[in-house]
């Protein structure tokens, strides 16, 4: 179902103790407050169990930042979707541009990850987005279409309906250079239209599409006021309650 979502992607930041403290602070700050969106923390794997204990009876939901493309077995250092689900996490980011760029994750690998996440009742937050050269060449729609169709379009409409999409232009991630509200809306509308072309307008209308890339308290309101922007996937600004909570409050 289409929901407003503000999700923090902590990336490779925070020790276990620091992460536990931040989760507690966020929970406390949200206690007695109503925000018009789901608030999700996507922490490193090792934090998941501890944070789940902290946030399980609160508004804060929990996700991982990745999962393996294999079910189980001799894959040293990997963490399976079943393991993520067993911590109490409900979400998993799949296909972040940093995973694609630094760890060689292809559309075919990501398709496996999505399948395994869904098999384990995790909600994938599936990331898509072009690099600067692709945008400068006017190829952003083509790139995003390929990412979506090669990893997701084998899913049934029912399974696709469980997925959250996150458009993260790579040139806007961690650069302080946000897409303009108009650029975000234009791409989100294209993504929704792409989904509609495959699964129909009803499924497309129910898909949450988040924006990521230097989103912060200063630009969130304008970004979220677009009809096709259903929230944000937040990196740097999710590492402190003072910078993260105002983004959730922007709805
Ligand atoms: P920043 O908000 O730090 O630009 O990161 C965005 C992002 O990659 C979230 O997944």
Coordinates of C-alpha atoms and ligand atoms in Angstrom, one line a residue:
X1 CA 0.0 0.0 0.0
X2 CA 1.2 3.5 -0.8
X3 CA 2.5 5.1 2.3
X4 CA 4.6 8.1 3.2
X5 CA 8.0 6.8 4.5
X6 CA 11.1 8.5 5.8
X7 CA 13.9 5.9 6.1
X8 CA 17.3 6.5 7.5
X9 CA 20.2 4.7 5.9
X10 CA 23.0 4.8 8.4
X11 CA 25.4 3.2 5.9
X12 CA 28.7 2.1 7.6
X13 CA 28.4 4.4 10.6
X14 CA 28.0 4.0 14.3
X15 CA 29.4 1.4 16.7
X16 CA 26.9 -0.9 18.3
X17 CA 26.7 1.4 21.4
X18 CA 26.4 4.6 19.3
X19 CA 23.7 3.0 17.2
X20 CA 21.7 1.8 20.2
X21 CA 21.9 5.3 21.7
X22 CA 20.7 6.9 18.5
X23 CA 17.8 4.5 18.2
X24 CA 16.8 5.2 21.8
X25 CA 16.9 8.9 21.3
X26 CA 14.8 8.7 18.2
X27 CA 12.2 6.5 19.9
X28 CA 12.1 9.0 22.9
X29 CA 11.8 12.0 20.6
X30 CA 8.9 10.4 18.7
X31 CA 7.0 9.3 21.9
X32 CA 3.7 11.1 22.1
X33 CA 4.3 12.7 18.7
X34 CA 2.3 12.0 15.5
X35 CA 4.2 12.1 12.3
X36 CA 2.4 11.5 8.9
X37 CA 4.8 8.9 7.7
X38 CA 6.4 5.6 8.6
X39 CA 9.8 6.2 10.2
X40 CA 12.4 3.5 9.5
X41 CA 16.0 3.0 10.6
X42 CA 18.2 0.9 8.3
X43 CA 21.2 0.0 10.5
X44 CA 24.3 -2.2 9.9
X45 CA 23.5 -5.9 10.5
X46 CA 25.1 -6.1 13.9
X47 CA 22.9 -3.5 15.3
X48 CA 19.6 -5.1 14.3
X49 CA 18.8 -7.3 17.3
X50 CA 19.6 -4.6 19.8
X51 CA 17.7 -1.9 18.0
X52 CA 14.7 -4.2 17.5
X53 CA 14.6 -4.6 21.3
X54 CA 14.6 -0.8 21.7
X55 CA 12.0 0.1 19.0
X56 CA 9.7 -2.9 18.9
X57 CA 6.8 -1.2 20.7
X58 CA 7.3 2.2 19.1
X59 CA 6.5 3.9 15.9
X60 CA 10.1 3.3 14.7
X61 CA 10.5 0.5 12.2
X62 CA 13.7 -1.4 11.4
X63 CA 15.5 -2.5 8.3
X64 CA 18.9 -3.8 7.1
X65 CA 20.9 -2.3 4.3
X66 CA 21.6 -5.4 2.3
X67 CA 21.1 -9.2 2.3
X68 CA 22.7 -12.1 0.5
X69 CA 21.7 -13.4 -2.9
X70 CA 21.9 -17.0 -1.6
X71 CA 19.7 -18.9 0.8
X72 CA 22.4 -20.2 3.1
X73 CA 25.6 -22.2 3.2
X74 CA 29.3 -21.6 2.5
X75 CA 29.3 -17.9 1.7
X76 CA 31.7 -16.5 4.3
X77 CA 30.8 -13.0 5.5
X78 CA 27.4 -12.9 4.0
X79 CA 24.1 -12.4 5.9
X80 CA 20.9 -14.0 4.5
X81 CA 17.4 -12.6 4.2
X82 CA 16.2 -15.2 6.7
X83 CA 18.9 -14.1 9.2
X84 CA 17.8 -10.4 8.8
X85 CA 14.1 -11.4 9.3
X86 CA 15.0 -13.4 12.4
X87 CA 16.2 -10.2 14.1
X88 CA 12.8 -8.7 13.9
X89 CA 13.7 -6.3 11.0
X90 CA 10.9 -5.8 8.5
X91 CA 12.7 -4.0 5.7
X92 CA 15.8 -4.4 3.7
X93 CA 17.5 -1.9 1.3
X94 CA 18.4 -3.7 -1.9
X95 CA 20.4 -2.3 -4.8
X96 CA 21.8 0.8 -3.2
X97 CA 24.1 2.6 -5.7
X98 CA 27.1 2.0 -3.3
X99 CA 26.4 -1.8 -3.4
X100 CA 26.2 -1.6 -7.2
X101 CA 29.3 0.5 -7.6
X102 CA 31.7 -0.9 -5.0
X103 CA 30.5 -4.5 -4.7
X104 CA 29.6 -5.4 -8.2
X105 CA 25.9 -5.9 -7.6
X106 CA 24.2 -6.4 -11.0
X107 CA 20.5 -6.3 -11.9
X108 CA 20.6 -10.1 -12.0
X109 CA 22.1 -10.4 -8.5
X110 CA 19.6 -7.9 -7.2
X111 CA 16.7 -9.8 -8.6
X112 CA 17.8 -12.8 -6.5
X113 CA 18.1 -10.6 -3.4
X114 CA 14.6 -9.2 -3.9
X115 CA 13.2 -12.7 -4.3
X116 CA 14.8 -13.9 -1.1
X117 CA 13.7 -10.8 0.8
X118 CA 10.1 -11.4 -0.2
X119 CA 10.4 -15.2 0.5
X120 CA 11.3 -14.1 4.1
X121 CA 8.5 -11.6 4.5
X122 CA 10.9 -8.6 4.3
X123 CA 9.9 -5.5 2.5
X124 CA 12.6 -4.5 -0.1
X125 CA 13.4 -0.8 -0.4
X126 CA 14.7 -1.2 -3.9
X127 CA 17.1 1.6 -5.0
X128 CA 17.5 2.9 -8.6
X129 CA 19.2 5.9 -10.0
X130 CA 21.6 7.2 -12.7
X131 CA 25.2 8.5 -12.4
X132 CA 26.1 12.0 -13.5
X133 CA 27.4 11.1 -16.9
X134 CA 24.1 9.2 -17.6
X135 CA 22.1 12.3 -16.7
X136 CA 24.3 14.6 -18.7
X137 CA 23.7 12.3 -21.7
X138 CA 20.0 12.4 -21.1
X139 CA 19.9 8.7 -20.4
X140 CA 18.4 8.7 -16.9
X141 CA 15.0 7.3 -17.9
X142 CA 16.6 4.5 -19.9
X143 CA 18.9 3.6 -17.0
X144 CA 16.2 3.6 -14.4
X145 CA 13.8 1.6 -16.6
X146 CA 16.5 -1.1 -17.1
X147 CA 17.2 -1.3 -13.4
X148 CA 13.6 -1.7 -12.6
X149 CA 12.7 -4.1 -15.4
X150 CA 15.7 -6.4 -15.1
X151 CA 15.4 -6.8 -11.3
X152 CA 11.7 -6.5 -10.6
X153 CA 9.5 -7.2 -13.6
X154 CA 9.5 -11.0 -13.2
X155 CA 7.6 -10.5 -10.0
X156 CA 3.9 -11.1 -9.8
X157 CA 1.7 -8.0 -9.4
X158 CA 1.0 -9.2 -5.8
X159 CA 4.7 -9.4 -5.0
X160 CA 5.6 -6.1 -6.8
X161 CA 2.9 -4.5 -4.6
X162 CA 5.0 -5.2 -1.5
X163 CA 8.0 -3.3 -2.8
X164 CA 9.1 0.2 -1.9
X165 CA 11.1 2.0 -4.6
X166 CA 13.8 4.6 -3.8
X167 CA 15.1 6.9 -6.6
X168 CA 18.6 8.0 -5.7
X169 CA 20.4 10.0 -8.4
X170 CA 24.0 9.0 -7.7
X171 CA 25.2 12.5 -8.3
X172 CA 23.1 13.7 -5.4
X173 CA 24.2 11.2 -2.8
X174 CA 26.4 12.7 -0.1
X175 CA 27.3 15.6 -2.4
X176 CA 25.0 18.2 -0.9
X177 CA 23.7 18.6 -4.4
X178 CA 20.0 17.6 -4.2
X179 CA 17.9 17.0 -7.3
X180 CA 15.5 19.9 -7.7
X181 CA 11.9 19.3 -6.7
X182 CA 11.0 19.4 -10.4
X183 CA 13.7 16.9 -11.3
X184 CA 12.6 14.5 -8.6
X185 CA 8.9 14.8 -9.6
X186 CA 9.7 14.3 -13.3
X187 CA 11.7 11.1 -12.5
X188 CA 9.2 9.8 -9.9
X189 CA 6.3 10.3 -12.4
X190 CA 8.3 8.4 -15.0
X191 CA 9.0 5.6 -12.6
X192 CA 5.3 5.4 -11.7
X193 CA 4.4 5.3 -15.4
X194 CA 6.9 2.5 -16.0
X195 CA 5.3 0.5 -13.2
X196 CA 1.9 1.2 -14.6
X197 CA 3.0 0.0 -18.0
X198 CA 3.9 -3.4 -16.6
X199 CA 1.4 -3.9 -13.7
X200 CA -1.4 -1.4 -14.4
X201 CA -2.3 2.0 -12.9
X202 CA -3.8 0.5 -9.7
X203 CA -0.5 -1.1 -8.7
X204 CA 1.5 1.9 -9.7
X205 CA -0.8 4.2 -7.7
X206 CA -0.2 2.1 -4.6
X207 CA 3.6 2.0 -4.9
X208 CA 5.6 4.2 -2.5
X209 CA 8.5 6.0 -4.3
X210 CA 11.1 7.6 -2.1
X211 CA 13.7 10.2 -3.0
X212 CA 17.3 9.9 -1.8
X213 CA 20.3 12.2 -2.3
X214 CA 21.2 15.0 0.1
X215 CA 17.7 15.3 1.4
X216 CA 17.5 17.3 4.6
X217 CA 15.2 19.3 6.9
X218 CA 15.7 22.3 4.6
X219 CA 14.6 20.7 1.4
X220 CA 12.3 17.8 2.5
X221 CA 9.1 19.8 2.5
X222 CA 9.5 21.0 -1.1
X223 CA 10.6 17.5 -2.2
X224 CA 7.7 15.7 -0.4
X225 CA 5.1 18.2 -1.7
X226 CA 5.4 16.6 -5.2
X227 CA 2.5 14.3 -6.0
X228 CA 4.8 11.4 -6.9
X229 CA 7.3 11.7 -4.1
X230 CA 6.2 9.6 -1.1
X231 CA 9.1 10.2 1.2
X232 CA 12.8 10.0 1.5
X233 CA 15.8 7.6 2.0
X234 CA 18.1 9.7 4.1
X235 CA 21.9 9.1 4.5
X236 CA 23.9 11.8 6.3
X237 CA 21.0 13.5 7.9
X238 CA 19.7 10.3 9.5
X239 CA 22.7 10.1 11.8
X240 CA 21.4 12.6 14.4
X241 CA 17.9 12.9 15.8
X242 CA 18.0 16.7 15.3
X243 CA 18.6 16.4 11.6
X244 CA 16.5 13.3 11.0
X245 CA 13.3 13.9 12.9
X246 CA 12.5 17.3 11.2
X247 CA 12.5 15.4 7.8
X248 CA 9.8 13.0 9.1
X249 CA 8.0 16.1 10.4
X250 CA 8.1 17.7 7.0
X251 CA 5.0 15.6 6.0
Ligands
LIG1 P1 22.8 11.3 1.6 O1 21.4 11.6 2.2 O2 23.9 11.3 2.6 O3 23.0 12.0 0.4 O4 22.6 9.7 1.2 C1 21.5 9.3 0.5 C2 21.5 7.9 0.4 O5 22.4 7.2 -0.2 C3 20.5 7.2 1.2 O6 20.5 5.8 0.9

